[in-house]
Coordinates of C-alpha atoms and ligand atoms in Angstrom, one line a residue:
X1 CA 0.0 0.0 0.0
X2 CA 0.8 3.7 -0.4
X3 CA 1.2 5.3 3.1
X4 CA 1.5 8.3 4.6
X5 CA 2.1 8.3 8.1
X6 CA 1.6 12.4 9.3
X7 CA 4.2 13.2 12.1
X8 CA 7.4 11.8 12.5
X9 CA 7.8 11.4 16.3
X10 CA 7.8 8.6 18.9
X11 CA 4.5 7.6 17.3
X12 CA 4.8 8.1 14.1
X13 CA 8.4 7.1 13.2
X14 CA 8.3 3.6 14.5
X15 CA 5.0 3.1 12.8
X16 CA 6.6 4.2 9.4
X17 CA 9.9 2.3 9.9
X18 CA 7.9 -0.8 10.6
X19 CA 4.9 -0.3 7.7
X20 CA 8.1 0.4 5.2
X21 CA 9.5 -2.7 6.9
X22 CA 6.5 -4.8 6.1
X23 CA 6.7 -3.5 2.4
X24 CA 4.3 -0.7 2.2
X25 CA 5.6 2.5 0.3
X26 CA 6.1 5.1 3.2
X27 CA 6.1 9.2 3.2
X28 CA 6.7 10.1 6.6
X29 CA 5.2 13.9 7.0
X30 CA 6.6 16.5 9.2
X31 CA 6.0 20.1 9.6
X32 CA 9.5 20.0 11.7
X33 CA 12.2 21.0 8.8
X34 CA 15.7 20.0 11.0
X35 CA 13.6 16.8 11.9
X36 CA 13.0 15.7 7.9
X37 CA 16.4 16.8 7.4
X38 CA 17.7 14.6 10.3
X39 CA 15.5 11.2 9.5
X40 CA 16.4 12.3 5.5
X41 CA 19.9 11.7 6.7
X42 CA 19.3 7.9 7.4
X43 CA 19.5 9.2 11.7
X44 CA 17.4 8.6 13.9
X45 CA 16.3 11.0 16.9
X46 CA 14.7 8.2 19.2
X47 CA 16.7 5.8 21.0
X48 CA 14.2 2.7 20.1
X49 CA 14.4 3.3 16.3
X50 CA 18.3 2.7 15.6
X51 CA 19.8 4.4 12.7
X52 CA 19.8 1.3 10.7
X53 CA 16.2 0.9 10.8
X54 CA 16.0 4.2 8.7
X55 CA 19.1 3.5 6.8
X56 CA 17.7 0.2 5.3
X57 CA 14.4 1.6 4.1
X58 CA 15.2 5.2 3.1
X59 CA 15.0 5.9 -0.6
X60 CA 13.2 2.6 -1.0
X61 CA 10.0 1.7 1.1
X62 CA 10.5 5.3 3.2
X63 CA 10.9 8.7 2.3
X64 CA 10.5 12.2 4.4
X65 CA 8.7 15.7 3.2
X66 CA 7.7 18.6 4.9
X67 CA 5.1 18.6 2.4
X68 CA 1.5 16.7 2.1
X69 CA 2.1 16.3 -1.7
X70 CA 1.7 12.2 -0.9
X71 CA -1.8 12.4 0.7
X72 CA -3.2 12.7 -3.3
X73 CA -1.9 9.6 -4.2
X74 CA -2.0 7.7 -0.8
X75 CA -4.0 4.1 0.0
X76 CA -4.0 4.9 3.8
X77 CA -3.1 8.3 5.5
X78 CA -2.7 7.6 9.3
X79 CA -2.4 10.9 11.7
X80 CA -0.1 10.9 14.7
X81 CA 0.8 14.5 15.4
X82 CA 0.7 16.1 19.5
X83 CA -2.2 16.4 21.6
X84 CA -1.3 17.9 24.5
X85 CA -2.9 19.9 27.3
X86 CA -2.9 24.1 27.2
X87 CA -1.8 26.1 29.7
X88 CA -5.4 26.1 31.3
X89 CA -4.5 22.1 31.5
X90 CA -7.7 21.5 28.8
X91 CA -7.3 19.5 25.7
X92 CA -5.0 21.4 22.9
X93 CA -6.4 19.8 19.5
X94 CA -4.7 22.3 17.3
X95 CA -1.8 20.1 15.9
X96 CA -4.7 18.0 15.2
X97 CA -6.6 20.3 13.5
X98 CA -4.0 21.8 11.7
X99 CA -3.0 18.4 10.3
X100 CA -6.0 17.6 8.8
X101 CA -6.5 20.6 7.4
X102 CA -3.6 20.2 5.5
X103 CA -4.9 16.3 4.7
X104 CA -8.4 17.8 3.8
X105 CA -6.4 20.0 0.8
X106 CA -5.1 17.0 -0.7
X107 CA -7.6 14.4 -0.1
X108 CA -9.1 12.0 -2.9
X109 CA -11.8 9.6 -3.1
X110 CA -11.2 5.8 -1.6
X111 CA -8.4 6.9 0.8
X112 CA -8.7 5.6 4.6
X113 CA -7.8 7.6 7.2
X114 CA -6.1 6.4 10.5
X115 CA -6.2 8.9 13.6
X116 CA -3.7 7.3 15.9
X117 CA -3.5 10.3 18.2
X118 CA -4.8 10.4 21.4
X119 CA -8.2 11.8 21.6
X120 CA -11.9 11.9 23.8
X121 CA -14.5 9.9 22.6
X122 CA -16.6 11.6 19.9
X123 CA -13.5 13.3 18.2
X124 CA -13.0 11.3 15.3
X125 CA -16.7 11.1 14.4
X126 CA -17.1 15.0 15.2
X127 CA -14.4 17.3 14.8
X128 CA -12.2 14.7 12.9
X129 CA -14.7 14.2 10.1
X130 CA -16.2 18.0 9.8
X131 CA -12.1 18.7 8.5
X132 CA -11.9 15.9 6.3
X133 CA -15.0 16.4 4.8
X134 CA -13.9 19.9 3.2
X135 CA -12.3 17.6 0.8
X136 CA -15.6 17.1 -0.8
X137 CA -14.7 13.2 -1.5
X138 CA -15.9 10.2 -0.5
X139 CA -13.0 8.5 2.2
X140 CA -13.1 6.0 4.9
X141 CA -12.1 6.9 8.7
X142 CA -10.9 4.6 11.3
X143 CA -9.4 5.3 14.7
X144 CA -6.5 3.5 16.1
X145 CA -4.8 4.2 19.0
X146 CA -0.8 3.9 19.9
X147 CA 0.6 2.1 22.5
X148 CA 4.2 2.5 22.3
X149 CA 6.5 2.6 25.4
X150 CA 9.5 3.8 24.8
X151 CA 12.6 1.8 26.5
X152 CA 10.5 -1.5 26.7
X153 CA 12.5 -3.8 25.5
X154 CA 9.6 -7.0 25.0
X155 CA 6.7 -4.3 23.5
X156 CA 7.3 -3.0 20.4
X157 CA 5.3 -1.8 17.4
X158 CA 5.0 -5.5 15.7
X159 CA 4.4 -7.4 18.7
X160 CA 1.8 -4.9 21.1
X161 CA -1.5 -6.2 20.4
X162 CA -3.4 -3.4 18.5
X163 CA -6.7 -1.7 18.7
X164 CA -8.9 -0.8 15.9
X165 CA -12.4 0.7 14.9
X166 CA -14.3 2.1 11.9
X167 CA -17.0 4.7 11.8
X168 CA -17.9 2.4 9.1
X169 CA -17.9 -1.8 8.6
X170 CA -14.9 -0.9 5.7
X171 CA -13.2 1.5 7.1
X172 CA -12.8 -1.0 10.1
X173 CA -11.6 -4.2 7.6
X174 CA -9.4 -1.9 5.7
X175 CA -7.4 -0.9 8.8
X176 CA -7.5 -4.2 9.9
X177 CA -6.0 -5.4 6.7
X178 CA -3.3 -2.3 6.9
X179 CA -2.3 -3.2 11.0
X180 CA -2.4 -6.9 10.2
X181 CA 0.5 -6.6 7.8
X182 CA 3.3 -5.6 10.3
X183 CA 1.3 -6.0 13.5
X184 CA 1.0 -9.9 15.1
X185 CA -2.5 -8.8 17.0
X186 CA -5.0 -7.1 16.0
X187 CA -8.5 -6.7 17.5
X188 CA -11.5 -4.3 16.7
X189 CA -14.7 -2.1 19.0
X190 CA -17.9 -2.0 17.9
X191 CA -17.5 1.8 17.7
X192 CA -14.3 4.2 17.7
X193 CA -15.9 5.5 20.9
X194 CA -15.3 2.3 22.4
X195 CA -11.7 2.2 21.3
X196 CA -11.3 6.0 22.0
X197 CA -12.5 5.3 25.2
X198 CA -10.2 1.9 25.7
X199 CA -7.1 4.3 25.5
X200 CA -8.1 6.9 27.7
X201 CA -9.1 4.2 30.1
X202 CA -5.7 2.6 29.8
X203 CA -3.7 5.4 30.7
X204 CA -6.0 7.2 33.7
X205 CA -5.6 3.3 35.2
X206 CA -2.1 3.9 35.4
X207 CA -2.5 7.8 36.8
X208 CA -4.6 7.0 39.4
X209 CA -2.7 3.8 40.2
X210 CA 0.5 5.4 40.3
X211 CA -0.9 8.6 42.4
X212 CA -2.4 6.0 44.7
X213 CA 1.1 4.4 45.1
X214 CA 2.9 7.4 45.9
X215 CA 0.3 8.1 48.5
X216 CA 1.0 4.9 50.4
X217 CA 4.7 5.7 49.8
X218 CA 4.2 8.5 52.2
X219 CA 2.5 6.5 54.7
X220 CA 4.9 3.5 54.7
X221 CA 8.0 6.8 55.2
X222 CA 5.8 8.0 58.3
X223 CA 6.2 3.9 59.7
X224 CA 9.8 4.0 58.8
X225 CA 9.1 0.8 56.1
X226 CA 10.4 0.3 52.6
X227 CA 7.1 0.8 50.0
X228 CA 9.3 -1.1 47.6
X229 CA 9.2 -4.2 49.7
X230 CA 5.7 -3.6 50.6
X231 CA 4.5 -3.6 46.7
X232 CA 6.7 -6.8 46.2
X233 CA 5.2 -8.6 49.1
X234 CA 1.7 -7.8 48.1
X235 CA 2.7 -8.6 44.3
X236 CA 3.5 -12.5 45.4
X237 CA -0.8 -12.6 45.0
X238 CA -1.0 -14.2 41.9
X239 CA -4.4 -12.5 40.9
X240 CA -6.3 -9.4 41.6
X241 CA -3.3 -7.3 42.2
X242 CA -0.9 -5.3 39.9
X243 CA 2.2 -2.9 41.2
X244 CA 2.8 0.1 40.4
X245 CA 5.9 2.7 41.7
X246 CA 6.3 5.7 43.1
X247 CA 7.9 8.4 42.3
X248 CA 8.7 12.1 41.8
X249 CA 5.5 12.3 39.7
X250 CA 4.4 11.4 36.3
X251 CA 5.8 12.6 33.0
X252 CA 5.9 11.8 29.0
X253 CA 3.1 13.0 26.9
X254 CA 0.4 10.5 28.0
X255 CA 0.5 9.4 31.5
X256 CA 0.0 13.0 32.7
X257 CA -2.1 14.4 29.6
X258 CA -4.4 11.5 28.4
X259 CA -6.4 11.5 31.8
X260 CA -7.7 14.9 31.4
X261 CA -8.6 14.4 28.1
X262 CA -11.1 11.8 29.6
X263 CA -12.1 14.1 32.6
X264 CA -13.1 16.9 29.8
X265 CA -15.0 15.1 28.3
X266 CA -16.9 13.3 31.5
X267 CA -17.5 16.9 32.5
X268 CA -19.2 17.1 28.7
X269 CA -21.5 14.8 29.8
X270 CA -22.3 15.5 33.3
X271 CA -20.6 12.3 34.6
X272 CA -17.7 14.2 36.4
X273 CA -14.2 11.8 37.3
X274 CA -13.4 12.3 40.3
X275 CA -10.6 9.7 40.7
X276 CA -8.7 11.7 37.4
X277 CA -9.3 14.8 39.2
X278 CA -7.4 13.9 42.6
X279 CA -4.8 12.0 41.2
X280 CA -4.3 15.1 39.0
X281 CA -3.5 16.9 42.3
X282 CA -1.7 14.2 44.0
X283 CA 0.8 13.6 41.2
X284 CA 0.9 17.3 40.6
X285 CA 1.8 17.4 45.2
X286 CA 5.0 15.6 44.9
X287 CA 7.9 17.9 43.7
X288 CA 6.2 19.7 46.7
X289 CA 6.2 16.8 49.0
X290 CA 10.0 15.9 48.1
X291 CA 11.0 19.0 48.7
X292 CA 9.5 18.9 52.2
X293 CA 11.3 15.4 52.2
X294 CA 14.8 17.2 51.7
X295 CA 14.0 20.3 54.1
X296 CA 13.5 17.6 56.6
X297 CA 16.8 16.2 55.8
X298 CA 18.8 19.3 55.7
X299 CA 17.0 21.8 57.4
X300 CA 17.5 24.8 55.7
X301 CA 17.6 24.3 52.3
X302 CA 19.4 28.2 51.4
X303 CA 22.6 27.5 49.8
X304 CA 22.9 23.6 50.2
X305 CA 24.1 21.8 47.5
X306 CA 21.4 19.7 45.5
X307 CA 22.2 17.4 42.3
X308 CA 18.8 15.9 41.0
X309 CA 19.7 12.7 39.3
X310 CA 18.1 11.5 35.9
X311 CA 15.5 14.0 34.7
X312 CA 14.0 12.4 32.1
X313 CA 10.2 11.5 32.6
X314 CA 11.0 7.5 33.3
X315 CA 14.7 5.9 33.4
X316 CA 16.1 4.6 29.7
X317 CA 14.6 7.3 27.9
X318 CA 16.1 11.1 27.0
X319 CA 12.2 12.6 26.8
X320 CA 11.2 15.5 29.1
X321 CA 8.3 16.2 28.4
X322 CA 6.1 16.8 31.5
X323 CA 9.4 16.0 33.4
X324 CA 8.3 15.8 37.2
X325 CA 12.0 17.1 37.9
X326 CA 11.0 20.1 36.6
X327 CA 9.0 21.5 39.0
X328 CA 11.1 19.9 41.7
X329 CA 14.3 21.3 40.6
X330 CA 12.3 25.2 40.4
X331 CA 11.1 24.8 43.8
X332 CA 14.2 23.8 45.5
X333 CA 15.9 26.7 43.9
X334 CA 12.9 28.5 45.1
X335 CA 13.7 27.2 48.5
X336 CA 17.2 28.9 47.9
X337 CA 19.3 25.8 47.2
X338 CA 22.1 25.3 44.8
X339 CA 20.6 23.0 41.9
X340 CA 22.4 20.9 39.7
X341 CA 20.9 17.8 37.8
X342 CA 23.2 14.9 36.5
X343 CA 21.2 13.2 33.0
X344 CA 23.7 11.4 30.9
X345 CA 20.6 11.2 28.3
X346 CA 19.5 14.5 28.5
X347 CA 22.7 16.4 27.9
X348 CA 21.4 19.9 27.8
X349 CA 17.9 20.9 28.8
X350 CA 16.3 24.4 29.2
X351 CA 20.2 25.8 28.6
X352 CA 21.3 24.1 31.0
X353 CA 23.9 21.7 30.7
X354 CA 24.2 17.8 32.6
X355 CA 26.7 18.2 36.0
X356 CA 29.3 15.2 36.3
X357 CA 27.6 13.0 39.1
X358 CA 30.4 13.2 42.0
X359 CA 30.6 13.5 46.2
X360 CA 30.6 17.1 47.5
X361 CA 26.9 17.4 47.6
X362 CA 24.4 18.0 50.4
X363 CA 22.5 15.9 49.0
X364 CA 21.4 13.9 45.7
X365 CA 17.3 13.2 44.8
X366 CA 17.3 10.4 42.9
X367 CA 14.1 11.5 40.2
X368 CA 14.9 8.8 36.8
X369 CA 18.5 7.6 37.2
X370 CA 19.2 5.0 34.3
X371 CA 20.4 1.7 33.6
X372 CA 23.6 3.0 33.3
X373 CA 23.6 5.9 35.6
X374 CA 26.7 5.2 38.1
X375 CA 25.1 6.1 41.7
X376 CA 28.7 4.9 43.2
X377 CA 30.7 8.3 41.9
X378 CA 28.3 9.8 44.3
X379 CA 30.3 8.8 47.2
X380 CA 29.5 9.6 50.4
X381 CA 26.2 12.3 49.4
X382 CA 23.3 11.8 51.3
X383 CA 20.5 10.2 48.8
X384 CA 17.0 10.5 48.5
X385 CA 15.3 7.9 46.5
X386 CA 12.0 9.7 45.3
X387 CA 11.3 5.9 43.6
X388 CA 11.2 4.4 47.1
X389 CA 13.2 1.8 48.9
X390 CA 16.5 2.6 51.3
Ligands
NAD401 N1 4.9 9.1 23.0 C1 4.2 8.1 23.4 O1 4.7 7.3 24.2 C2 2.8 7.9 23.0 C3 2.2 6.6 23.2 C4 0.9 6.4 22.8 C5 0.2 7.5 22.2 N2 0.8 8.7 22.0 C6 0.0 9.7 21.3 O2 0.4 9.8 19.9 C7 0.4 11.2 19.5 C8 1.7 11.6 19.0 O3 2.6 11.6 20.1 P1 4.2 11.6 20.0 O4 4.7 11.3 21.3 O5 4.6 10.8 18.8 O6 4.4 13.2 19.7 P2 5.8 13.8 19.2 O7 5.8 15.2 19.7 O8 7.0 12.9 19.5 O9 5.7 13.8 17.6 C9 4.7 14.5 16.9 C10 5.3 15.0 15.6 O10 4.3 15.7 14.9 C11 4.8 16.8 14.2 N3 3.7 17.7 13.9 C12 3.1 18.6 14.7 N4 2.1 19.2 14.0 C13 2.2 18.7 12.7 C14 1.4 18.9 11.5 N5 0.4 19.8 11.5 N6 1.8 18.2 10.4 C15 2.8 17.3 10.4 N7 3.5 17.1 11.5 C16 3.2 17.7 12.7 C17 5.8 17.4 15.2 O11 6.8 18.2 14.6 C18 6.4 16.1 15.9 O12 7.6 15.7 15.2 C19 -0.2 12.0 20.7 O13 -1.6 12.1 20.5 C20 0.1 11.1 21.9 O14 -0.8 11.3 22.9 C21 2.1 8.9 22.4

């Protein structure tokens, strides 16, 4: 098939690498000109896609435009640009909308079109279809959501079971023909509701399960007992009970923003989510918590030397987005402590560049460390694990 996959980052890019891969003809589009130039260069910016994954395809299954000159001549157009929050933490479709705009312009008649963004239920039906259907041809819509997670080394594109559904009976075949090709599972919904619905549901599980853990993590601190060895205890049950971690808070672009794409939309409907809602504020408590954590350490923190350790959003990866360290690292200095953060991923982040991890510290806050992340040139600094356990 003739594909064009619209957005070229952690979504999108595996997805075209592994459609080329499968044999399909691949334009990946993106309105980011250093990042065409970059993937048009047979590199790759993400750590799961390795350089040779582009490098075998490029010029042959895969190619790169800024452009949406493919979309005329395309079997299956499939959308995976941003959707974040705003700064009023509400849904920001205008990536989205912006996208398909752009689709819309070059739309023709017969070509299916795959949302894989996240959305709320009622999107692709509503807003989705009002922009494609400027084009003023017939075309087929399906939604499908991604469930990549970057670093895993089992789950990838090919082997995570998939989701599908069709606003109509075609639409839903087609895209299950199209995912069956390089994907080893594929199931449908009876309505993209459903399966707009599955994802959100997916990720608020893991917010509110996560917010939860760190909440016991504060009670098991007061007892003066490890959490970690708590959640492996209870985890011995064979059934009914899944762990989650604690930590600094939650980061990436779908832990913390999926949720309240699910809360808007229960709101919509009068059926408010309370659970999203104070998990929200818990996860959104704990830079403040830790820093209440190292006061009670230290004392004062004015002037005491702090290196935050791995400020990724989750070990393995060099994505910030969301960080929890973040807002840590802002309110220590607002505290008046001397911050330095130590990511061997990261490199530079906000102008700032990564310190050497070394002793002479007050203290270190453990937020992400890595695989690889050498805790031992720390020496002698006092730590604080924000992941749990001594
Ligand atoms: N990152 C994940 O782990 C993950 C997992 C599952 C689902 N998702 C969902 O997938 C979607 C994409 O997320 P992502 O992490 O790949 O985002 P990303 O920021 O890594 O990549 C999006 C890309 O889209 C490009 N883009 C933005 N507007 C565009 C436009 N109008 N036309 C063409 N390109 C445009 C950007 O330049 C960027 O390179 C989001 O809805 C997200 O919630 C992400």
């Amino acid at each position: 098939m003739k594909v064009s996959v619209v957005g070229q980052g952690y979504v999108g890019l595996p997805l075209a690498i592994a459609a080329a891969n499968a044999g399909h003809v691949v334009v990946g589009i993106d309105t980011n000109p250093d990042l065409v130039a970059y993937l048009d260069s047979g590199r790759s910016p993400i750590r799961d896609v390795a350089d040779t994954f582009i490098s075998s395809v490029l010029g042959s299954f895969y190619s790169v435009s800024t452009g949406y000159e493919s979309i005329g001549s395309s079997d299956v157009v499939v959308i995976c640009v941003p959707t974040p929050l705003d700064s009023s933490h509400e849904p920001d479709l205008s990536a989205l909308t912006s996208a398909l705009g752009s689709v819309a312009s070059q739309l023709v008649a017969g070509t299916l079109v795959i949302i894989e963004s996240t959305v709320a239920p009622g999107t692709t039906r509503g807003l989705v279809a009002d922009i494609l259907n400027r084009a003023g041809v017939g075309y087929e819509l399906a939604y499908s959501p991604e469930r990549i997670d970057p670093a895993n080394k089992t789950w990838n594109v090919t082997n995570t079971p998939k989701l599908v559904a069709g606003i109509t009976d075609s639409a839903r075949d087609r895209a299950l023909a199209f995912y069956s090709s390089f994907v080893s599972s594929v199931s449908f919904g009876s309505s993209v509701e459903v399966i707009e619905t599955a994802k959100l549901l997916e990720n608020s599980f893991r917010l509110v399960n996560i917010s939860f853990i760190n909440e016991v993590a504060g009670f098991c601190s007061k007892l003066g007992i490890d959490v970690r060895e708590v959640i492996d205890a209870a985890a011995t049950k064979p059934y009914g009970f899944m762990p989650f971690y604690p930590g600094a808070g939650v980061g990436g672009h779908c832990i913390p923003v999926d949720p309240s794409y699910l809360a808007a939309a229960a709101r919509t409907v009068g059926a408010p989510m309370r659970f999203i809602d104070l998990a929200n504020d818990v996860n959104l408590s704990m830079p403040s918590y830790f820093v209440g954590v190292a006061s009670g350490m230290l004392g004062s923190l004015v002037g005491r030397k702090i290196l935050v350790v791995g400020i990724a959003y989750k070990p393995d990866v060099a994505d910030v987005r969301e960080t929890p360290a973040a807002g840590l690292i802002s309110l220590l200095r607002k505290a008046g402590a001397l911050v330095s953060w130590h990511d061997e991923l990261v490199g530079t982040w906000n102008g700032e560049l990564t310190s050497p991890l070394s002793a002479g510290y007050d203290l270190a806050i453990l937020v992400n460390p890595h695989t690889g992340t050498d805790l031992g040139l720390l020496g002698d600094t006092q730590l604080l694990n924000t992941r749990g356990g001594y």
